[in-house]
Amino acid sequence: MSSTTEQATGARTWSVAEHLDDILTAVQPLEPIELNLLDAQGCVLVEQVTVPVALPPFDNSSMDGYAVRAADTERASEASPAVLTVIGDVAAGSSGTELTVGPGRAARIMTGAPLPPGADAVVPVEWTDGGTGAGPARTMAPHSASPQGSGGQVRVHRPVTPHAHVRARGGDVCAGDVALEAGTVLGPPQIALLSAIGRPAARVRPRPRVVVLSTGSELAQPGEELAAGQIYDSNSFALAAAAKDAGAIVYRVGAVTDDAETLRATIEDQLIRADLLVTTGGVSVGAYDVVKEALTAVAEEELGEAEGEPAEGEEGEDAEQAVHRAHVDFRTLAMQPGKPQGFGTIGPDRTPILTLPGNPVSSYVSFELFVRPAIRAMMGLADLHRPVVRATLLPPHGAGDEEPAPLTSPEGKRQFLRGTYTGGERPEVRPVGGSGSHLIGALAHADALIVVPEAATKAAWGSEVEVVLLG
Amino acid sequence: MSSTTEQATGARTWSVAEHLDDILTAVQPLEPIELNLLDAQGCVLVEQVTVPVALPPFDNSSMDGYAVRAADTERASEASPAVLTVIGDVAAGSSGTELTVGPGRAARIMTGAPLPPGADAVVPVEWTDGGTGAGPARTMAPHSASPQGSGGQVRVHRPVTPHAHVRARGGDVCAGDVALEAGTVLGPPQIALLSAIGRPAARVRPRPRVVVLSTGSELAQPGEELAAGQIYDSNSFALAAAAKDAGAIVYRVGAVTDDAETLRATIEDQLIRADLLVTTGGVSVGAYDVVKEALTAVAEEELGEAEGEPAEGEEGEDAEQAVHRAHVDFRTLAMQPGKPQGFGTIGPDRTPILTLPGNPVSSYVSFELFVRPAIRAMMGLADLHRPVVRATLLPPHGAGDEEPAPLTSPEGKRQFLRGTYTGGERPEVRPVGGSGSHLIGALAHADALIVVPEAATKAAWGSEVEVVLLG
């Protein structure tokens, strides 16, 4: 209905795609910093990492057993073992140069221990008598509390070839190899490699610090008693959780009352720790649309003062001036829910700010469509969006025998309905709850958004629809 | 090779499935605790949450506009608007009882504000002149800094029906409704609902605190200079990252030297903050298999002292006795990599402990197969495992024109090779790197594990294989 009026009055509306494009064009990946490996988990590497030293750094044993000269075992068999003199132990962590294995000799060696000079192969302990003279060994007697050189003889019951059970120096990666390319997301296996080549830290784009702030004089904090006319603040909780899921470090600011000065002061306070600000509420056409009022008034004020003002970041700029540097574009989007949206920058660092509508479902859908990609773009991730699939639209569960009326959607608007998705060979999606942007109960049981495109005014049961998969 | 020997000597081997079953049978979901909503994110709800008060808690406006009696607008049209006297403002957060809308009257109302007594519908501001007498309004003049009662007249250009643009009390959820069932995982939409119904906290199973500890005298910390015979510790980093990914709160303990007493003391220190202990290394058949030595000796010691000893947890039990309560079963698994595994409990609280092999690839694969499901079981999650799919096995990239030899796998062992997976209609997987359990470089470029079952000794190119999708 209002779109007709808007068209009548010539007001511009933006499509979802246009708004998203504008946001992603404006939002920049954060400046890289050096982070300790475990702090860098999930972040994007910005440097090409090369291998400084070969891995393994030295020839070492892949088995517990005996380091030997392969030639000495050439004729070994079950019936006629090769008998070698044991000259000592080589433990993992020893320098590997304490012993030299001469002809007819063997050194007891542990997995990962350096192959001692003279030896060219390892006989697994299971192929020997373990130096006990009592047949094949299943274990080497532990004596870590007081390691000492072994002595006596070992019977080897099978021949080994040169290099058998030896991991060659550089067999994994060589010095100078590219370990990881710039752009790699650091998960556990990449962290394994970086630590294995001795890197305690990596140069990555950090996680953005996102301040989430809800507005509304009607908002009470969960746990408090509700006064007449009040509802509980849910947006700041939901979006804080969603921002964390998207990869951000989140600071939740509880509900700010509908007063432009209070809101300005709060935003100003928060700027210091924000790479991105997200507000909910106060962006519609109402008399108490505090976000719009606070940031619009500010922009106009700056506009009036622009000439002759000190340049951005110059000394002498006080906090009040800083927050006055707001450039926020409030828009009407051709979408439902989520029509009123704002996006711009604020403060001396031109911190990006997204102002979302206040209805809980509207703000959550807006977050998924606009804020999540912005957070991921700031992290430098290539994959910004939720998976989008196609599925057959089925009536809601519990609809009964009679087929319900088809889904309707306002003309010219992209509608996002909450749904439950079932994957597999023939993916299906069913709406859950109505289209009301205040229906949080239904949202909590949805795992997908059903998209009804701008051109469509209805979606028939059994037709194929586009589905955004959540979480 | 060794499996043959083991069979010859009658040693028992366990299958991957048996070992996993034993772990999941022994590991218990953690006791639930009350956590603040944002701390409970990703956790499993253990209570059925019912709605305490209806949502919305009162009839309220879904639009910015005018609260009216619908009957007063019945004959309104563009040409002949209904003219109503504006008696004041109703803001969101007001109690909604300050004004009563009589016949021929209207109250300016904001989205979310309570419908005042007397009114039964809301006319959107876009259908009025906004009280200006100047045709359809696109906005309501903001005045949040000094809200004040509106006066004058408003022209309504379209009729509304009763209940139009009014969200009815209880239209979302009603008092007594089930908001969320026990077993629900709390994501952003569920957190939205809990906060919306006034819940500041929820009773959930907490994230397990997992202590990750690597052993080996050969291990240096990344960033240090490597001495002869040393390699960098990567397991404690990789598994700490993997445990965090699995949902745990992680404490990484750097490499512990191959000394049973030191290891015992370290484990004892860590028990206080551990719901689960994970060690790497020291569980093979070698002379320096410190984990095995420390925990086996201990178990035997306890066995000998069992009679006449104070019962578990009794007063007077000192720290040394506590750590002595170790029951760890060291096993040979029919798998590659990852043959030597241990699982048991330790300390007065019978804290579960998983002792993984020390080769980096072995420990990572073991983590994915055994530790990740254990962590998720402790969280009470229903979905414990990585997705397993089937895909066509293709030769490695860069294999050249000539078809390489087929993949081989030791008989009787379940082999897990690193691979790169491509999804879609015809999923494909290609091996990356060899089967060596020290090949971290290849691991860092893999996103899947290719499974070659126990019965198979090779997997031909073009055949269909089972694939575990990582990360």
Coordinates of C-alpha atoms in Angstrom, one line a residue, chain B:
Chain B
M1 CA 52.9 -55.4 8.7
S2 CA 52.6 -55.1 12.4
S3 CA 48.9 -56.2 12.3
T4 CA 50.2 -59.6 11.0
T5 CA 52.6 -59.8 13.9
E6 CA 49.9 -58.8 16.3
Q7 CA 47.6 -61.4 15.0
A8 CA 50.4 -63.9 15.3
T9 CA 50.9 -63.0 18.9
G10 CA 47.1 -63.0 19.6
A11 CA 47.0 -59.3 20.5
R12 CA 43.5 -57.8 20.4
T13 CA 42.8 -54.9 18.0
W14 CA 39.8 -52.7 18.2
S15 CA 37.9 -51.3 15.2
V16 CA 37.2 -47.5 14.9
A17 CA 33.5 -48.1 15.5
E18 CA 34.2 -50.2 18.7
H19 CA 36.5 -47.5 20.1
L20 CA 34.1 -44.7 19.3
D21 CA 31.2 -46.7 20.9
D22 CA 33.2 -47.2 24.0
I23 CA 34.0 -43.5 24.3
L24 CA 30.5 -42.4 23.7
T25 CA 29.1 -44.9 26.1
A26 CA 31.5 -43.6 28.8
V27 CA 31.3 -39.9 28.2
Q28 CA 28.3 -38.2 29.9
P29 CA 26.6 -34.9 29.0
L30 CA 27.7 -32.2 31.4
E31 CA 25.4 -31.2 34.3
P32 CA 23.2 -28.2 33.2
I33 CA 23.8 -24.8 34.5
E34 CA 22.0 -21.4 34.2
L35 CA 23.8 -19.2 31.7
N36 CA 23.1 -15.7 30.6
L37 CA 21.7 -15.7 27.1
L38 CA 24.8 -14.7 25.2
D39 CA 26.9 -17.1 27.2
A40 CA 24.4 -19.8 26.3
Q41 CA 24.8 -19.3 22.6
G42 CA 25.4 -22.6 20.8
C43 CA 24.5 -24.6 23.9
V44 CA 21.7 -27.1 24.3
L45 CA 18.6 -26.1 26.3
V46 CA 17.7 -28.7 29.0
E47 CA 14.4 -27.1 30.1
Q48 CA 11.1 -26.7 28.3
V49 CA 10.6 -22.9 28.2
T50 CA 7.0 -21.7 28.4
V51 CA 5.8 -18.2 27.7
P52 CA 5.1 -16.3 30.9
V53 CA 3.3 -13.3 29.3
A54 CA 1.6 -12.9 26.0
L55 CA 3.7 -11.5 23.1
P56 CA 3.0 -8.7 22.2
P57 CA 1.9 -8.0 25.8
F58 CA -0.7 -5.4 24.6
D59 CA -2.5 -4.4 21.4
N60 CA -0.1 -2.0 19.6
S61 CA 0.4 -0.2 16.3
S62 CA 2.3 -1.8 13.5
M63 CA 2.7 1.5 11.7
D64 CA 3.4 5.1 12.4
G65 CA 0.0 6.9 12.0
Y66 CA -3.1 7.7 13.8
A67 CA -5.1 5.6 16.2
V68 CA -8.8 6.0 15.3
R69 CA -12.2 4.5 15.5
A70 CA -12.5 2.6 12.2
A71 CA -16.1 3.6 11.9
D72 CA -15.0 7.3 11.6
T73 CA -13.0 6.5 8.4
E74 CA -15.7 4.5 6.7
R75 CA -16.4 7.0 4.0
A76 CA -13.0 8.5 3.7
S77 CA -11.6 8.9 0.2
E78 CA -8.9 10.9 -1.7
A79 CA -11.4 13.4 -2.8
S80 CA -13.3 13.5 0.5
P81 CA -11.1 12.8 3.5
A82 CA -12.4 12.1 6.9
V83 CA -11.4 15.0 9.1
L84 CA -10.5 14.0 12.7
T85 CA -9.4 16.1 15.7
V86 CA -5.9 15.1 16.9
I87 CA -5.9 14.8 20.7
G88 CA -2.3 14.0 21.3
D89 CA 0.6 11.6 20.8
V90 CA 1.1 8.0 21.9
A91 CA 4.7 7.1 21.9
A92 CA 6.3 3.6 22.1
G93 CA 6.9 3.0 25.8
S94 CA 4.0 5.1 27.0
S95 CA 1.5 3.3 29.1
G96 CA -1.3 3.8 26.5
T97 CA -3.8 5.0 29.0
E98 CA -3.1 8.7 29.0
L99 CA -5.5 9.3 26.1
T100 CA -8.9 8.0 25.2
V101 CA -10.0 8.3 21.5
G102 CA -13.6 9.3 21.3
P103 CA -15.7 9.6 18.2
G104 CA -14.3 12.0 15.6
R105 CA -11.0 12.0 17.4
A106 CA -7.5 10.6 16.5
A107 CA -4.3 10.1 18.4
R108 CA -0.9 10.3 16.7
I109 CA 0.7 6.9 17.3
M110 CA 4.1 5.4 16.7
T111 CA 5.0 1.9 15.7
G112 CA 5.0 -0.4 18.7
A113 CA 3.0 2.1 20.9
P114 CA 0.0 0.7 22.7
L115 CA -3.4 1.3 21.1
P116 CA -5.2 3.9 23.3
P117 CA -8.6 3.1 24.8
G118 CA -11.4 3.9 22.4
A119 CA -9.4 3.3 19.2
D120 CA -9.8 0.1 17.3
A121 CA -7.5 0.7 14.3
V122 CA -4.5 2.6 13.0
V123 CA -4.4 4.7 9.8
P124 CA -0.9 4.8 8.4
V125 CA 0.6 8.3 8.2
E126 CA 1.0 7.8 4.5
W127 CA -2.9 7.7 4.1
T128 CA -3.2 11.0 5.8
D129 CA -2.0 14.6 5.5
G130 CA 0.0 14.1 8.7
G131 CA -2.0 16.8 10.3
T132 CA -0.5 19.4 8.0
G133 CA -3.5 20.0 5.8
A134 CA -1.2 19.6 2.8
G135 CA -2.0 16.2 1.3
P136 CA -0.5 12.8 1.8
A137 CA 2.3 12.7 4.4
R138 CA 5.6 10.9 3.8
T139 CA 6.9 11.4 7.3
M140 CA 5.9 12.5 10.7
A141 CA 8.0 15.5 11.8
P142 CA 10.5 14.2 14.4
H143 CA 10.5 15.8 17.8
S144 CA 11.9 13.2 20.1
A145 CA 14.1 15.7 21.9
S146 CA 11.0 17.4 23.3
P147 CA 8.0 15.2 22.7
Q148 CA 4.7 17.1 23.1
G149 CA 1.1 16.5 22.4
S150 CA -0.1 17.1 18.9
G151 CA -3.2 19.1 18.1
G152 CA -5.2 20.3 15.2
Q153 CA -6.8 18.1 12.6
V154 CA -5.7 15.2 10.4
R155 CA -7.2 14.4 7.1
V156 CA -7.6 10.6 6.5
H157 CA -7.8 9.7 2.8
R158 CA -8.6 6.0 3.0
P159 CA -10.9 4.0 5.2
V160 CA -9.5 1.4 7.6
T161 CA -11.3 -1.7 9.0
P162 CA -11.4 -2.5 12.7
H163 CA -8.0 -4.1 13.8
A164 CA -6.2 -2.8 10.8
H165 CA -2.5 -2.1 11.5
V166 CA -2.9 -3.3 15.0
R167 CA -0.9 -6.2 16.4
A168 CA -3.1 -8.0 18.8
R169 CA -2.0 -8.9 22.3
G170 CA -0.8 -12.5 22.1
G171 CA -0.7 -12.5 18.3
D172 CA 2.9 -13.8 18.4
V173 CA 2.9 -16.2 21.4
C174 CA 0.4 -16.6 24.3
A175 CA 1.1 -17.1 28.0
G176 CA 1.5 -20.8 28.6
D177 CA 2.6 -21.7 25.1
V178 CA 5.8 -23.7 24.7
A179 CA 8.4 -21.3 23.5
L180 CA 11.2 -23.8 23.1
E181 CA 11.5 -27.5 23.7
A182 CA 14.3 -29.0 25.8
G183 CA 17.0 -30.1 23.4
T184 CA 16.9 -26.9 21.3
V185 CA 20.3 -25.5 20.3
L186 CA 20.3 -21.8 21.1
G187 CA 21.2 -19.8 18.0
P188 CA 20.4 -16.1 17.4
P189 CA 16.6 -16.6 16.7
Q190 CA 16.1 -18.7 19.8
I191 CA 18.0 -16.1 21.8
A192 CA 15.7 -13.5 20.3
L193 CA 12.6 -15.4 21.5
L194 CA 14.0 -16.0 25.0
S195 CA 14.8 -12.3 25.5
A196 CA 11.5 -11.3 24.0
I197 CA 9.6 -13.3 26.6
G198 CA 11.8 -11.7 29.3
R199 CA 14.3 -14.5 30.0
P200 CA 17.7 -13.2 30.8
A201 CA 19.2 -16.6 31.2
A202 CA 18.6 -20.2 30.2
R203 CA 19.3 -23.6 31.7
V204 CA 21.7 -25.3 29.3
R205 CA 24.6 -27.8 29.2
P206 CA 27.7 -25.8 29.3
R207 CA 30.6 -26.0 26.9
P208 CA 33.1 -28.5 28.1
R209 CA 36.5 -27.2 29.3
V210 CA 39.0 -29.2 27.4
V211 CA 42.7 -29.3 28.4
V212 CA 45.0 -30.1 25.4
L213 CA 48.5 -31.2 26.3
S214 CA 51.2 -32.4 24.0
T215 CA 54.1 -34.6 25.1
G216 CA 57.6 -35.1 23.7
S217 CA 61.1 -34.1 24.7
E218 CA 61.8 -33.3 21.1
L219 CA 59.2 -30.5 21.0
A220 CA 60.1 -26.8 20.8
Q221 CA 57.7 -23.9 20.9
P222 CA 57.0 -22.1 17.7
G223 CA 59.1 -18.9 17.6
E224 CA 62.0 -20.6 19.5
E225 CA 65.2 -21.6 17.8
L226 CA 65.3 -25.3 16.9
A227 CA 68.1 -27.3 18.5
A228 CA 69.4 -30.5 16.9
G229 CA 66.9 -33.3 17.1
Q230 CA 64.0 -30.9 17.9
I231 CA 60.8 -30.2 16.0
Y232 CA 58.1 -27.7 16.7
D233 CA 55.0 -28.6 18.7
S234 CA 52.1 -28.4 16.4
N235 CA 49.6 -30.8 18.0
S236 CA 48.7 -28.7 21.0
F237 CA 47.9 -25.8 18.7
A238 CA 46.0 -27.8 16.1
L239 CA 44.0 -29.7 18.7
A240 CA 43.2 -26.6 20.7
A241 CA 41.9 -25.0 17.6
A242 CA 39.9 -28.1 16.7
A243 CA 38.5 -28.4 20.2
K244 CA 37.3 -24.8 20.0
D245 CA 35.7 -25.4 16.6
A246 CA 34.0 -28.4 18.2
G247 CA 32.4 -26.1 20.8
A248 CA 34.7 -26.5 23.7
I249 CA 36.4 -23.9 26.0
V250 CA 40.1 -24.8 25.5
Y251 CA 43.1 -24.6 27.7
R252 CA 46.3 -25.4 25.7
V253 CA 49.2 -26.7 27.7
G254 CA 52.5 -26.6 25.9
A255 CA 54.7 -29.6 25.3
V256 CA 55.5 -31.7 28.4
T257 CA 58.8 -33.4 28.4
D258 CA 59.0 -37.2 28.2
D259 CA 59.1 -37.8 31.9
A260 CA 56.3 -39.7 33.7
E261 CA 56.6 -37.8 37.0
T262 CA 56.5 -34.4 35.2
L263 CA 53.5 -35.5 33.1
R264 CA 51.6 -36.8 36.2
A265 CA 52.2 -33.5 38.0
T266 CA 51.1 -31.5 35.0
I267 CA 47.9 -33.6 34.6
E268 CA 47.2 -33.2 38.3
D269 CA 47.5 -29.4 38.0
Q270 CA 45.2 -29.3 35.1
L271 CA 42.4 -31.6 36.5
I272 CA 40.9 -28.7 38.3
R273 CA 39.8 -26.9 35.1
A274 CA 39.2 -29.9 32.9
D275 CA 36.0 -31.6 31.9
L276 CA 38.0 -33.6 29.4
L277 CA 41.8 -34.1 29.0
V278 CA 43.4 -34.7 25.6
T279 CA 47.0 -35.7 25.3
T280 CA 49.2 -36.4 22.3
G281 CA 52.2 -38.6 22.0
G282 CA 53.6 -41.2 24.3
V283 CA 51.1 -44.0 23.7
S284 CA 53.0 -46.3 21.3
V285 CA 55.2 -49.2 22.1
G286 CA 58.4 -47.2 22.6
A287 CA 60.7 -47.0 25.6
Y288 CA 59.8 -43.3 26.1
D289 CA 56.0 -43.7 25.8
V290 CA 55.5 -41.4 28.7
V291 CA 51.7 -41.1 28.7
K292 CA 51.3 -44.8 28.7
E293 CA 54.0 -45.2 31.4
A294 CA 52.6 -42.5 33.6
L295 CA 49.0 -43.7 33.4
T296 CA 49.6 -47.4 33.3
A297 CA 51.9 -47.5 36.3
V298 CA 49.4 -45.4 38.1
A299 CA 46.6 -47.7 37.4
E300 CA 48.5 -50.7 38.5
E301 CA 49.6 -48.9 41.7
E302 CA 46.0 -48.2 42.5
L303 CA 45.0 -51.7 41.8
G304 CA 47.5 -52.9 44.4
E305 CA 46.3 -50.5 46.9
A306 CA 42.6 -50.7 46.2
E307 CA 41.6 -52.7 49.3
G308 CA 41.5 -50.8 52.5
E309 CA 41.9 -47.5 50.7
P310 CA 39.5 -44.6 51.4
A311 CA 36.6 -44.4 48.9
E312 CA 36.7 -42.0 46.1
G313 CA 36.4 -38.4 47.1
E314 CA 36.7 -39.1 50.8
E315 CA 38.4 -36.5 53.0
G316 CA 42.0 -37.0 53.5
E317 CA 42.6 -38.0 49.9
D318 CA 45.5 -36.0 48.8
A319 CA 46.4 -34.7 45.3
E320 CA 48.8 -37.6 44.6
Q321 CA 46.1 -40.1 45.3
A322 CA 43.7 -38.2 43.2
V323 CA 45.8 -38.5 40.0
H324 CA 46.5 -42.1 40.9
R325 CA 42.9 -42.9 40.2
A326 CA 43.6 -43.4 36.5
H327 CA 41.8 -46.1 34.5
V328 CA 43.2 -45.7 31.0
D329 CA 42.7 -48.5 28.4
F330 CA 45.6 -48.4 25.9
R331 CA 44.5 -50.0 22.6
T332 CA 45.7 -50.9 19.2
L333 CA 43.2 -49.7 16.7
A334 CA 42.6 -51.2 13.2
M335 CA 43.1 -47.8 11.6
Q336 CA 45.7 -45.8 9.8
P337 CA 46.8 -43.3 10.8
G338 CA 46.1 -43.4 14.5
K339 CA 46.8 -47.0 15.6
P340 CA 47.7 -46.4 19.2
Q341 CA 44.9 -44.9 21.2
G342 CA 44.0 -44.6 24.8
F343 CA 40.8 -43.8 26.6
G344 CA 39.8 -43.7 30.3
T345 CA 39.2 -41.6 33.3
I346 CA 41.4 -39.9 35.8
G347 CA 41.2 -38.2 39.1
P348 CA 38.6 -38.0 41.8
D349 CA 35.9 -36.8 39.4
R350 CA 36.7 -39.5 36.9
T351 CA 37.5 -36.9 34.3
P352 CA 37.5 -38.5 30.9
I353 CA 40.9 -38.6 29.2
L354 CA 41.7 -39.4 25.6
T355 CA 45.4 -40.1 24.8
L356 CA 46.1 -39.6 21.1
P357 CA 49.1 -40.7 19.1
G358 CA 51.8 -38.1 18.6
N359 CA 52.2 -37.8 14.8
P360 CA 50.5 -34.6 13.8
V361 CA 48.2 -36.2 11.2
S362 CA 47.4 -39.1 13.4
S363 CA 46.5 -36.9 16.3
Y364 CA 44.3 -34.6 14.1
V365 CA 42.5 -37.5 12.5
S366 CA 42.0 -39.1 15.9
F367 CA 40.6 -35.9 17.2
E368 CA 38.1 -35.7 14.4
L369 CA 37.0 -39.3 14.8
F370 CA 37.0 -39.6 18.6
V371 CA 37.4 -36.3 20.5
R372 CA 35.0 -34.1 18.5
P373 CA 32.1 -36.5 19.0
A374 CA 33.0 -36.8 22.7
I375 CA 33.0 -33.0 23.1
R376 CA 29.6 -32.7 21.3
A377 CA 28.2 -35.5 23.4
M378 CA 29.2 -33.7 26.6
M379 CA 27.4 -30.6 25.2
G380 CA 24.3 -32.8 24.8
L381 CA 24.1 -32.2 21.1
A382 CA 22.2 -34.8 19.0
D383 CA 24.4 -34.3 16.0
L384 CA 27.8 -35.6 17.0
H385 CA 29.6 -36.3 13.7
R386 CA 31.0 -34.6 10.7
P387 CA 28.9 -35.1 7.6
V388 CA 29.8 -38.3 5.7
V389 CA 29.1 -38.3 2.0
R390 CA 29.9 -40.5 -1.0
A391 CA 32.1 -39.2 -3.8
T392 CA 33.9 -40.4 -6.9
L393 CA 37.6 -40.9 -6.2
L394 CA 39.8 -39.1 -8.7
P395 CA 43.6 -39.0 -9.1
P396 CA 45.4 -36.2 -7.3
H397 CA 45.8 -32.9 -9.1
G398 CA 49.0 -32.7 -11.0
A399 CA 49.2 -36.4 -11.4
G400 CA 49.9 -35.9 -15.1
D401 CA 48.6 -37.8 -18.1
E402 CA 49.6 -41.2 -17.0
E403 CA 47.1 -42.7 -14.5
P404 CA 48.9 -43.2 -11.1
A405 CA 48.8 -46.5 -9.3
P406 CA 45.6 -47.0 -7.3
L407 CA 45.4 -46.0 -3.7
T408 CA 46.5 -48.9 -1.4
S409 CA 45.4 -49.5 2.1
P410 CA 46.7 -52.1 4.7
E411 CA 44.5 -55.1 5.0
G412 CA 42.2 -55.1 8.0
K413 CA 42.7 -51.4 8.7
R414 CA 40.4 -48.5 8.1
Q415 CA 42.4 -45.9 6.3
F416 CA 41.8 -42.2 6.4
L417 CA 43.5 -40.3 3.6
R418 CA 43.5 -36.6 3.3
G419 CA 41.6 -35.3 0.3
T420 CA 40.0 -32.3 -1.4
Y421 CA 36.3 -32.5 -2.0
T422 CA 34.2 -30.9 -4.6
G423 CA 30.4 -31.0 -4.0
G424 CA 27.6 -30.6 -6.4
E425 CA 25.6 -33.1 -8.4
R426 CA 28.5 -35.4 -8.9
P427 CA 30.7 -35.0 -5.9
E428 CA 34.4 -35.8 -6.3
V429 CA 37.3 -36.2 -4.0
R430 CA 41.0 -36.3 -4.8
P431 CA 43.8 -37.4 -2.5
V432 CA 46.3 -34.7 -1.4
G433 CA 49.7 -35.8 -0.3
G434 CA 50.6 -39.3 0.7
S435 CA 49.5 -41.5 3.6
G436 CA 52.4 -40.6 5.9
S437 CA 51.1 -39.5 9.3
H438 CA 53.7 -36.8 9.5
L439 CA 52.6 -34.9 6.3
I440 CA 51.2 -31.7 7.8
G441 CA 51.7 -29.8 4.6
A442 CA 49.2 -31.9 2.8
L443 CA 46.8 -31.9 5.7
A444 CA 46.7 -28.1 5.6
H445 CA 45.4 -28.3 2.0
A446 CA 42.8 -31.0 2.6
D447 CA 39.1 -30.4 3.5
A448 CA 38.1 -34.1 3.6
L449 CA 39.1 -37.5 4.8
I450 CA 38.9 -40.3 2.2
V451 CA 37.9 -43.6 3.9
V452 CA 39.2 -46.9 2.7
P453 CA 37.3 -49.6 4.7
E454 CA 39.0 -52.4 6.6
A455 CA 38.2 -55.0 4.0
A456 CA 39.6 -53.1 1.1
T457 CA 43.3 -53.0 0.2
K458 CA 43.0 -50.6 -2.6
A459 CA 40.6 -48.0 -4.0
A460 CA 40.5 -47.6 -7.8
W461 CA 40.3 -44.3 -9.5
G462 CA 36.7 -43.6 -10.6
S463 CA 35.3 -45.8 -7.8
E464 CA 32.9 -44.4 -5.2
V465 CA 34.3 -43.8 -1.8
E466 CA 33.1 -42.6 1.6
V467 CA 34.3 -39.1 2.5
V468 CA 34.3 -37.3 5.9
L469 CA 33.8 -33.6 5.3
L470 CA 36.0 -31.4 7.6
G471 CA 35.4 -27.9 8.7

